[in-house]
CSV table of C-alpha atoms in Angstrom, one decimal:
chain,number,residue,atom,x,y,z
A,107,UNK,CA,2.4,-5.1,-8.4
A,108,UNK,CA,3.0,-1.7,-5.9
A,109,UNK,CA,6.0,0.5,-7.2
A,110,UNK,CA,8.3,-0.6,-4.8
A,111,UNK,CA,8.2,-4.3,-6.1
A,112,UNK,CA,8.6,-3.3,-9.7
A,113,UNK,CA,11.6,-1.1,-9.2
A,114,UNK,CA,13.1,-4.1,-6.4
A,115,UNK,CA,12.1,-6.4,-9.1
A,116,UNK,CA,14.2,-4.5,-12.1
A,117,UNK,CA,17.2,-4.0,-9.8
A,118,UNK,CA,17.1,-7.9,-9.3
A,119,UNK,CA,16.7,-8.3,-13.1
A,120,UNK,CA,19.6,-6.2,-14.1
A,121,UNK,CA,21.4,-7.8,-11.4
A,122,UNK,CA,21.0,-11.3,-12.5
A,123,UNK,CA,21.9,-10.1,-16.3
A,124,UNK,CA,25.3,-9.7,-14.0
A,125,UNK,CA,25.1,-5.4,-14.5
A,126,UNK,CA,26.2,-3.7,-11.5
A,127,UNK,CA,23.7,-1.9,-9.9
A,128,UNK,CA,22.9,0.7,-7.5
A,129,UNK,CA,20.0,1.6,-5.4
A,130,UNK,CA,19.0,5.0,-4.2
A,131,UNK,CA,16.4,5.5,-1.5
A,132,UNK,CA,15.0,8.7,-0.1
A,133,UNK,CA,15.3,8.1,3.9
A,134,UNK,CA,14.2,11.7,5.0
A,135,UNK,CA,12.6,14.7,3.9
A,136,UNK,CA,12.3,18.2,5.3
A,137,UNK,CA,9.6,20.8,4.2
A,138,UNK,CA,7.6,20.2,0.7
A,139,UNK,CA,9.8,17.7,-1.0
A,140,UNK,CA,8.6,16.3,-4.9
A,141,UNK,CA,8.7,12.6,-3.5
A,142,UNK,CA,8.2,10.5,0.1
A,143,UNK,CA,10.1,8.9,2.3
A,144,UNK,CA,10.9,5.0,1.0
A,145,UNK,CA,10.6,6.4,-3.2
A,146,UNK,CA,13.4,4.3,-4.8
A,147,UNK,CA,15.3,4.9,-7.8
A,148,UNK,CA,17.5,2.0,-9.3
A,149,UNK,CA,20.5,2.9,-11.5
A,150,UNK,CA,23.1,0.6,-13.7
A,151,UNK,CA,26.3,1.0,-14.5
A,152,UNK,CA,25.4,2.6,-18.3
A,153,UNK,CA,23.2,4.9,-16.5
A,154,UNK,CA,19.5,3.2,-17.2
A,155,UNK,CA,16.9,3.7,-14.5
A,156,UNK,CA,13.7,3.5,-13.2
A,157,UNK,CA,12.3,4.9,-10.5
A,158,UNK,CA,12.6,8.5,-8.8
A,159,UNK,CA,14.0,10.2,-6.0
A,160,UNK,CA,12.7,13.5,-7.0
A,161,UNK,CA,10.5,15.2,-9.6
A,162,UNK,CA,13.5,15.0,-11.6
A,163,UNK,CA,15.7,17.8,-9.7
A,164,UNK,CA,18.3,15.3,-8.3
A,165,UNK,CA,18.7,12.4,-10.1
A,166,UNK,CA,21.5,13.8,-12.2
A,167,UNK,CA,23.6,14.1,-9.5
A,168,UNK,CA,22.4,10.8,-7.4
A,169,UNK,CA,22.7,8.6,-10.6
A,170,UNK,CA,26.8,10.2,-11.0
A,171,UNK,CA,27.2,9.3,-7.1
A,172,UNK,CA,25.3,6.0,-7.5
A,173,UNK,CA,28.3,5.3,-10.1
A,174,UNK,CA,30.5,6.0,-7.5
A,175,UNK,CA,29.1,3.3,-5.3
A,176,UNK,CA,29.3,0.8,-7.7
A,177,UNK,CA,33.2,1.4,-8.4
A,178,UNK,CA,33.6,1.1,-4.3
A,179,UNK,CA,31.2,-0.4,-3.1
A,180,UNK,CA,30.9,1.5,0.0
A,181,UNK,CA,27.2,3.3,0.6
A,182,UNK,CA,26.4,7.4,0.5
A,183,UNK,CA,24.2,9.6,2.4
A,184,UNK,CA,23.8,12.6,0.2
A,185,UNK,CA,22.1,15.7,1.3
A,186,UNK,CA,20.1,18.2,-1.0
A,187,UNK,CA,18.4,21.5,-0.6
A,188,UNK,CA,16.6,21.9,-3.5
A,189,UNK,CA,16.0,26.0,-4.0
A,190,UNK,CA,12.6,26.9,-5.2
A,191,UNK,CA,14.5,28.3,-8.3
A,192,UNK,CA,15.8,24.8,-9.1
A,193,UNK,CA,12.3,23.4,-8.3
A,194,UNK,CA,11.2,25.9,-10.8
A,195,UNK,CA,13.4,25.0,-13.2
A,196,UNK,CA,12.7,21.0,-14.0
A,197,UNK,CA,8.8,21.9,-13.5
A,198,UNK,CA,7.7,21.4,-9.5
A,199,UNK,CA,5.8,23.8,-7.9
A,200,UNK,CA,7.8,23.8,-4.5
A,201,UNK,CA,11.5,23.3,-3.0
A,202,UNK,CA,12.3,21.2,-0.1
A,203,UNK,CA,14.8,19.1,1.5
A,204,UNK,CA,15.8,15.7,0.6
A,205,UNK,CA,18.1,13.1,2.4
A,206,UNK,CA,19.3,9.9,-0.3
A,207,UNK,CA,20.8,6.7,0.7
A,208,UNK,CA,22.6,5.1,-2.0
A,209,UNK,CA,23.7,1.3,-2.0
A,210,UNK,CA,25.4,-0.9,-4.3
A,211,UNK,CA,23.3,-4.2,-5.1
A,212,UNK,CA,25.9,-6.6,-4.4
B,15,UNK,CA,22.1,-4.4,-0.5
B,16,UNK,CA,22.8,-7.9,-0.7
B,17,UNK,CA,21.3,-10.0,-3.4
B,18,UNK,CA,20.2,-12.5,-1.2
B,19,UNK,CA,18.1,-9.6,0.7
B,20,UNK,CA,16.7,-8.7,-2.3
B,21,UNK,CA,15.8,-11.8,-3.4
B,22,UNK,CA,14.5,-12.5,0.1
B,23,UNK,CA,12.6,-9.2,-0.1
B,24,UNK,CA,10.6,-9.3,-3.4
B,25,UNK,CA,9.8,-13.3,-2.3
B,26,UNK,CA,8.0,-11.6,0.8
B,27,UNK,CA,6.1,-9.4,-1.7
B,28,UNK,CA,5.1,-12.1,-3.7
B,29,UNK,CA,4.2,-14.2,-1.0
B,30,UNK,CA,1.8,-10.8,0.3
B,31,UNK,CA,3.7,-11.0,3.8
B,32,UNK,CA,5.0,-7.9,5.7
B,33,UNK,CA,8.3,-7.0,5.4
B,34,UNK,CA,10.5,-4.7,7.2
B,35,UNK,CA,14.2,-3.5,6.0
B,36,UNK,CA,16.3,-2.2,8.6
B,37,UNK,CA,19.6,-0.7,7.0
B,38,UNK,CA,22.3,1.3,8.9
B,39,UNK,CA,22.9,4.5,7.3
B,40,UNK,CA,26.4,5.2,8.2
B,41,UNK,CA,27.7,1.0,6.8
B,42,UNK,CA,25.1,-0.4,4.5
B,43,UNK,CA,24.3,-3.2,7.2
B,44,UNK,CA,20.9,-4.3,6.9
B,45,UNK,CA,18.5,-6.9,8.6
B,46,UNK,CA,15.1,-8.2,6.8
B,47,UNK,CA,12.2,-8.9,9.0
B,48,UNK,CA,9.2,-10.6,7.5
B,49,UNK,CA,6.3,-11.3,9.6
B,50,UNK,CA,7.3,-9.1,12.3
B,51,UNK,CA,9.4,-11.0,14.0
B,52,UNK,CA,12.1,-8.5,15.4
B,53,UNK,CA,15.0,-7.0,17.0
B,54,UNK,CA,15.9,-5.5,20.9
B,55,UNK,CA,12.4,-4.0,22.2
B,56,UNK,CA,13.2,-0.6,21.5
B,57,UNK,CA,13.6,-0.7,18.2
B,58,UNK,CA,10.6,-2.9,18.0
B,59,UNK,CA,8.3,0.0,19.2
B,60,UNK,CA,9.9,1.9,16.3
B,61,UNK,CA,9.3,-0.8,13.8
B,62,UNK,CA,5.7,-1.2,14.7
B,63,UNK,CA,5.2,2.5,14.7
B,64,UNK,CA,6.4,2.9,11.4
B,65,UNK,CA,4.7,-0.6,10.4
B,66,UNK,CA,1.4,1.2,11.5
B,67,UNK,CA,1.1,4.0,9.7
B,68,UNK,CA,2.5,2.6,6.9
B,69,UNK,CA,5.4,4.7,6.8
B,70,UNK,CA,9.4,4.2,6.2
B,71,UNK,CA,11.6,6.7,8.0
B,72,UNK,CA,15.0,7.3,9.6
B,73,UNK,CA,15.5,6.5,13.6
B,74,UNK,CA,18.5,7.4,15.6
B,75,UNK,CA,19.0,4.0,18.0
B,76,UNK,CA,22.0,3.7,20.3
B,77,UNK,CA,23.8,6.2,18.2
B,78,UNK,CA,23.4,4.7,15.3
B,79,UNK,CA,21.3,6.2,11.7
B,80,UNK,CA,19.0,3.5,11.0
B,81,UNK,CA,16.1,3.6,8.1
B,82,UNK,CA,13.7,1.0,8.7
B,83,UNK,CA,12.0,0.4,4.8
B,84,UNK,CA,8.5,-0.6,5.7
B,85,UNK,CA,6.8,-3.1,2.8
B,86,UNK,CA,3.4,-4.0,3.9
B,87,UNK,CA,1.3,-6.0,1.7
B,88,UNK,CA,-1.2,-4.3,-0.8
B,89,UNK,CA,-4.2,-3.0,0.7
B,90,UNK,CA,-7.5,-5.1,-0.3
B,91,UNK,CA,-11.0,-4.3,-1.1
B,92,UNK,CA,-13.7,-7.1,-1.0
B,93,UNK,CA,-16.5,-5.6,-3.2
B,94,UNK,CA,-19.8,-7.5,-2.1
B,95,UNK,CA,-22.2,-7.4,-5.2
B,96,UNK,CA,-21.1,-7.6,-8.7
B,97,UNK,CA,-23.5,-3.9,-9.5
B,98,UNK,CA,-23.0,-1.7,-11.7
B,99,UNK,CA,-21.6,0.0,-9.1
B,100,UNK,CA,-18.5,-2.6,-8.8
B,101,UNK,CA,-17.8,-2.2,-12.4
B,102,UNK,CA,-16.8,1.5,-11.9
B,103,UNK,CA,-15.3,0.9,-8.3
B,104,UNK,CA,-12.8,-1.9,-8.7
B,105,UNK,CA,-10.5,0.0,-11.7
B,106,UNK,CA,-11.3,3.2,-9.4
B,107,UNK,CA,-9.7,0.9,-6.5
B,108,UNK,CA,-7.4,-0.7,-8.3
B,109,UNK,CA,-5.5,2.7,-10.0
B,110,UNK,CA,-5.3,3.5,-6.0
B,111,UNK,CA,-3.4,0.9,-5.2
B,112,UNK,CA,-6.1,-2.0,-3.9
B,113,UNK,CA,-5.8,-5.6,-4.8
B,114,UNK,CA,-9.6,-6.4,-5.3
B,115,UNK,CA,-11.8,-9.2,-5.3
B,116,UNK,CA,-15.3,-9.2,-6.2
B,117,UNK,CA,-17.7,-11.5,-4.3
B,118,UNK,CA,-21.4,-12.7,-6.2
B,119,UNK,CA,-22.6,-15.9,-6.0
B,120,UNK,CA,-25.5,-14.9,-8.7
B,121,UNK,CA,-23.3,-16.0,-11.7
B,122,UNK,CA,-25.2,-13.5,-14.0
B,123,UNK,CA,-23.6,-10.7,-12.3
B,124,UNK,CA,-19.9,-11.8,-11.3
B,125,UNK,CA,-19.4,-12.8,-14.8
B,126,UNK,CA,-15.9,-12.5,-16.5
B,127,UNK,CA,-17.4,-10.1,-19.4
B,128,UNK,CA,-18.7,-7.4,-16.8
B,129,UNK,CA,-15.1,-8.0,-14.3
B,130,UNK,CA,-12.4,-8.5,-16.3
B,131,UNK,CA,-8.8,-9.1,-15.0
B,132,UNK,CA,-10.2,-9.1,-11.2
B,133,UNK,CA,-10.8,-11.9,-8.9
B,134,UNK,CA,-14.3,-12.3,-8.5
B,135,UNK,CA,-15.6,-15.0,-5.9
B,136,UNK,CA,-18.6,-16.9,-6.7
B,137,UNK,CA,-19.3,-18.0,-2.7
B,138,UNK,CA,-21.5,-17.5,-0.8
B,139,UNK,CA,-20.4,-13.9,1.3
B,140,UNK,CA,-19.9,-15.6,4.4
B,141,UNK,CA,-17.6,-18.2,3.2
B,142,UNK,CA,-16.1,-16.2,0.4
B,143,UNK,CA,-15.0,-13.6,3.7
B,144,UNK,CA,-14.2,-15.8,5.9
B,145,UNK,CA,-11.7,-17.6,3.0
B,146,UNK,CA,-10.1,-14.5,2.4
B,147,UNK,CA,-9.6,-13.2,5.9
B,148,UNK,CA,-9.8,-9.7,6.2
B,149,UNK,CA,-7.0,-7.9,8.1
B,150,UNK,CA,-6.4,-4.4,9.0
B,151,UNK,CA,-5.0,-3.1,5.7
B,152,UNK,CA,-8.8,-4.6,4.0
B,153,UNK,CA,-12.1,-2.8,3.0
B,154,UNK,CA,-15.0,-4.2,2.6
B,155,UNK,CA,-18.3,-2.8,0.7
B,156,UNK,CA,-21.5,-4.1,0.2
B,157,UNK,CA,-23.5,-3.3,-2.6
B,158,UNK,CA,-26.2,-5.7,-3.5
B,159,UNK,CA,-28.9,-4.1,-1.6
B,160,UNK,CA,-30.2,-7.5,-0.6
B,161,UNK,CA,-30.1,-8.7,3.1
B,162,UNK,CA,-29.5,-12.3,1.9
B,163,UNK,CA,-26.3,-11.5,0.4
B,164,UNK,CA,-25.1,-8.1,2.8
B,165,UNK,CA,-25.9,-9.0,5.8
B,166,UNK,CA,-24.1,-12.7,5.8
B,167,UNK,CA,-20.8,-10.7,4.8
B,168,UNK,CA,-21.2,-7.5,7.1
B,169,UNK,CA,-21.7,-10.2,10.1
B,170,UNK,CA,-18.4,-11.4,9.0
B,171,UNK,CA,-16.9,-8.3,8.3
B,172,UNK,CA,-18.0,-6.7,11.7
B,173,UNK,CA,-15.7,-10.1,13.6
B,174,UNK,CA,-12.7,-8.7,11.2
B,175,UNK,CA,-9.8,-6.2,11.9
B,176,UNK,CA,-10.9,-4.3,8.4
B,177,UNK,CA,-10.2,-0.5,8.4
B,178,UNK,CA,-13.1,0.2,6.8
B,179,UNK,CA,-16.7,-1.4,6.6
B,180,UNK,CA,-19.5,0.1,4.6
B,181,UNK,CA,-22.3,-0.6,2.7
B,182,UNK,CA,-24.6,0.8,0.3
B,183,UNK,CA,-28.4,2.1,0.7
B,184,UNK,CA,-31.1,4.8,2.3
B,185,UNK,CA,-30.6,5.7,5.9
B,186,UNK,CA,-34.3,3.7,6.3
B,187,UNK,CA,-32.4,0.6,4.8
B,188,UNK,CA,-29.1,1.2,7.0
B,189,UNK,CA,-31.4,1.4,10.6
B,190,UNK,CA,-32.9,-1.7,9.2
B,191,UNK,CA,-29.7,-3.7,8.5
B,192,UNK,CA,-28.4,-2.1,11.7
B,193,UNK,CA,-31.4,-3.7,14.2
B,194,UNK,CA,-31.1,-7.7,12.0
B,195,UNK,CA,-27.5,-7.0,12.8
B,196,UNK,CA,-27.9,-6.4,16.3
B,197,UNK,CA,-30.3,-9.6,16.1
B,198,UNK,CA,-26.4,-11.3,15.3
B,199,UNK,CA,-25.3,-10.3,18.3
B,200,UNK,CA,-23.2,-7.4,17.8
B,201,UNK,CA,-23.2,-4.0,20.1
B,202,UNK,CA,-23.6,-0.7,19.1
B,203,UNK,CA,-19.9,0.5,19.0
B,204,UNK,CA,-19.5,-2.9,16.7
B,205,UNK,CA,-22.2,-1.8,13.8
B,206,UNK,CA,-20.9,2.0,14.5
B,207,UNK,CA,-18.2,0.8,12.3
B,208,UNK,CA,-20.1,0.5,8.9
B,209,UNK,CA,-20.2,3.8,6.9
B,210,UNK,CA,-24.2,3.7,5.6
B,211,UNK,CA,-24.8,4.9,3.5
B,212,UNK,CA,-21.6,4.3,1.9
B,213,UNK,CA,-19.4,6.8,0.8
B,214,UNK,CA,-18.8,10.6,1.3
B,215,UNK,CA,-21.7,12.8,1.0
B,216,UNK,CA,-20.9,14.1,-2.3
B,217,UNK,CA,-24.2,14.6,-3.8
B,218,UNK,CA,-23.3,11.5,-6.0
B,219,UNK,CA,-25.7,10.3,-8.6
B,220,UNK,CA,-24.2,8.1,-11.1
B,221,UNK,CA,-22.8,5.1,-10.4
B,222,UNK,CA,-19.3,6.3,-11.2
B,223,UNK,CA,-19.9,9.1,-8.9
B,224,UNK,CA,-20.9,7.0,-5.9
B,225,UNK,CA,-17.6,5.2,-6.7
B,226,UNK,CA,-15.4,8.3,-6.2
B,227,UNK,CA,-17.3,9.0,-2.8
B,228,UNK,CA,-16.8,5.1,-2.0
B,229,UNK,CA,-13.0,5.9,-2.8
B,230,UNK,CA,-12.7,9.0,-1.0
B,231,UNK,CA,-14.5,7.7,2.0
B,232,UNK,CA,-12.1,4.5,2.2
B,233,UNK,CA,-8.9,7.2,1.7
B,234,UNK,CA,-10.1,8.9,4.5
B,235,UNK,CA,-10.5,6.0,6.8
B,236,UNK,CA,-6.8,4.6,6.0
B,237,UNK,CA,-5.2,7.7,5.9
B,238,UNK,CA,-6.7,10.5,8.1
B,239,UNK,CA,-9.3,9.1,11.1
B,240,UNK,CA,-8.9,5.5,12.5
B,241,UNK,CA,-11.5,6.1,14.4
B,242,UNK,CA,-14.3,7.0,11.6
């Protein structure tokens, strides 16, 4: 089992165990960013995850978004320049540019 | 995401089929595609593009943000020749993201002891390829040395779409292989496609080492040179 499938397969599971659930997907990246294009991070509603978005620079602020997508339902694109300093900061060598896509799993 | 996407999705993983998720980035809408079967013909050319080179990204298609999710099916290795070899490639393979199978039909060597938690096939090369089918996203390595057993699976190899062909021994023993090959029936651009000897010249002496070359060489071929 690939990444993808285990953290597709975990969203399902919570899902089923009728949590609500939120998916967050990195769709675009600019410069030197921590992860690729497709890397998937799946959130519930008490905050459990797996999965990243990041080297651990974002997710604080995509999982209290991915909250807000839950409550409404309606999807976010959120944007993040992540300084060098910040990149510093949780341990990567590099900044860069991220673009997030966060769903509800309905 | 809907569930029933979802659940649609991860049955397409299980089932090893490609799957493409087109989502719009501005309303959530999303379309599945498994097997490829698609959309207007623009967007097509996008899809197979990104299906390609095995990489998702964001397209902007009659004004609209769309990310198309690309899930291709785990990359194979057929390992030909249950050597000692094997027993340090397939984990080596395995931790970089291969599904392997191990092909020996001398049952002292694919035994379950020496390949644990891998398929291992006990055909005959030729049959136990042609079962398994290679496509584009496959590698195939020989390693038994012995033209009974490499030869019957690089002739079936060389008919297949795999990204990468190789097989182990001396130069002398490649140019051998090569001319029974050609005896087969296939051209010189054809047998230009096995790497012999396998793997990148690293100087590699033990049989973990020639593994890590094997690896590199296969990386190489997927991610950097289609044409080597």
């Amino acid at each position: 089992m690939n990444a993808s499938e285990s953290i597709l397969a975990q969203a399902a599971d919570w899902r089923a165990e009728g949590r609500d659930v939120a998916l967050a997907t990195v769709v675009k990246t600019w410069g030197s960013s921590p992860r690729p294009v497709g890397s998937q991070l799946v959130v519930d509603r008490d905050g459990r995850m797996m999965g990243s978005v990041s080297g651990g620079c974002i997710e604080g602020a995509v999982i209290q978004e991915a909250l807000v997508v839950m409550e409404t339902g309606a999807p976010k694109l959120l944007d993040f320049g992540v300084s060098n300093e910040q990149a510093w900061d949780v341990g990567l060598a590099c900044g860069g540019n991220v673009q997030v896509f966060v769903e509800k799993v309905e | 995401m809907k569930r029933a996407t979802l659940q649609a999705l991860l049955q397409a993983q299980a089932d090893k089929r490609p799957a493409v998720l087109v989502t719009d980035l501005a309303s959530g809408d999303e379309t599945l595609i498994v097997d490829g079967q698609a959309a207007d013909a623009a967007l097509q050319a996008e899809i197979d593009a990104a299906v390609r080179a095995d990489r998702s990204r964001t397209v902007d298609h009659q004004g609209r943000r769309l990310f198309i999710n690309v899930f291709n099916p785990p990359l194979r290795l057929i390992v030909v020749g249950a050597v000692h070899i094997a027993q340090a490639l397939v984990p080596m393979a395995s931790i970089a993201g291969y599904d392997v199978t191990v092909v020996d039909p001398r049952r002292a060597f694919a035994s379950d002891e020496r390949f644990p938690d891998v398929r291992v096939s006990r055909d005959w090369p030729d049959e136990a390829l042609e079962a398994l089918a290679p496509d584009a996203r496959t590698a195939i390595v020989t390693l038994t040395h012995d033209p009974k057993l490499d030869d019957p699976a690089l002739d079936v190899a060389l008919k297949s779409p795999a990204f990468y062909i190789a097989s182990l021994g001396s130069k002398k023993t490649h140019a051998g292989r090569l001319d029974r090959l050609a005896t087969l029936g296939h051209d010189q651009t054809t047998l230009a496609r096995i790497h012999g000897p396998a793997g990148l010249p690293l100087g590699a002496v033990s049989p973990a080492e020639i593994a890590v070359a094997v690896v590199a060489e296969m990386t190489r071929a997927l991610r950097q040179d289609p044409a080597a």
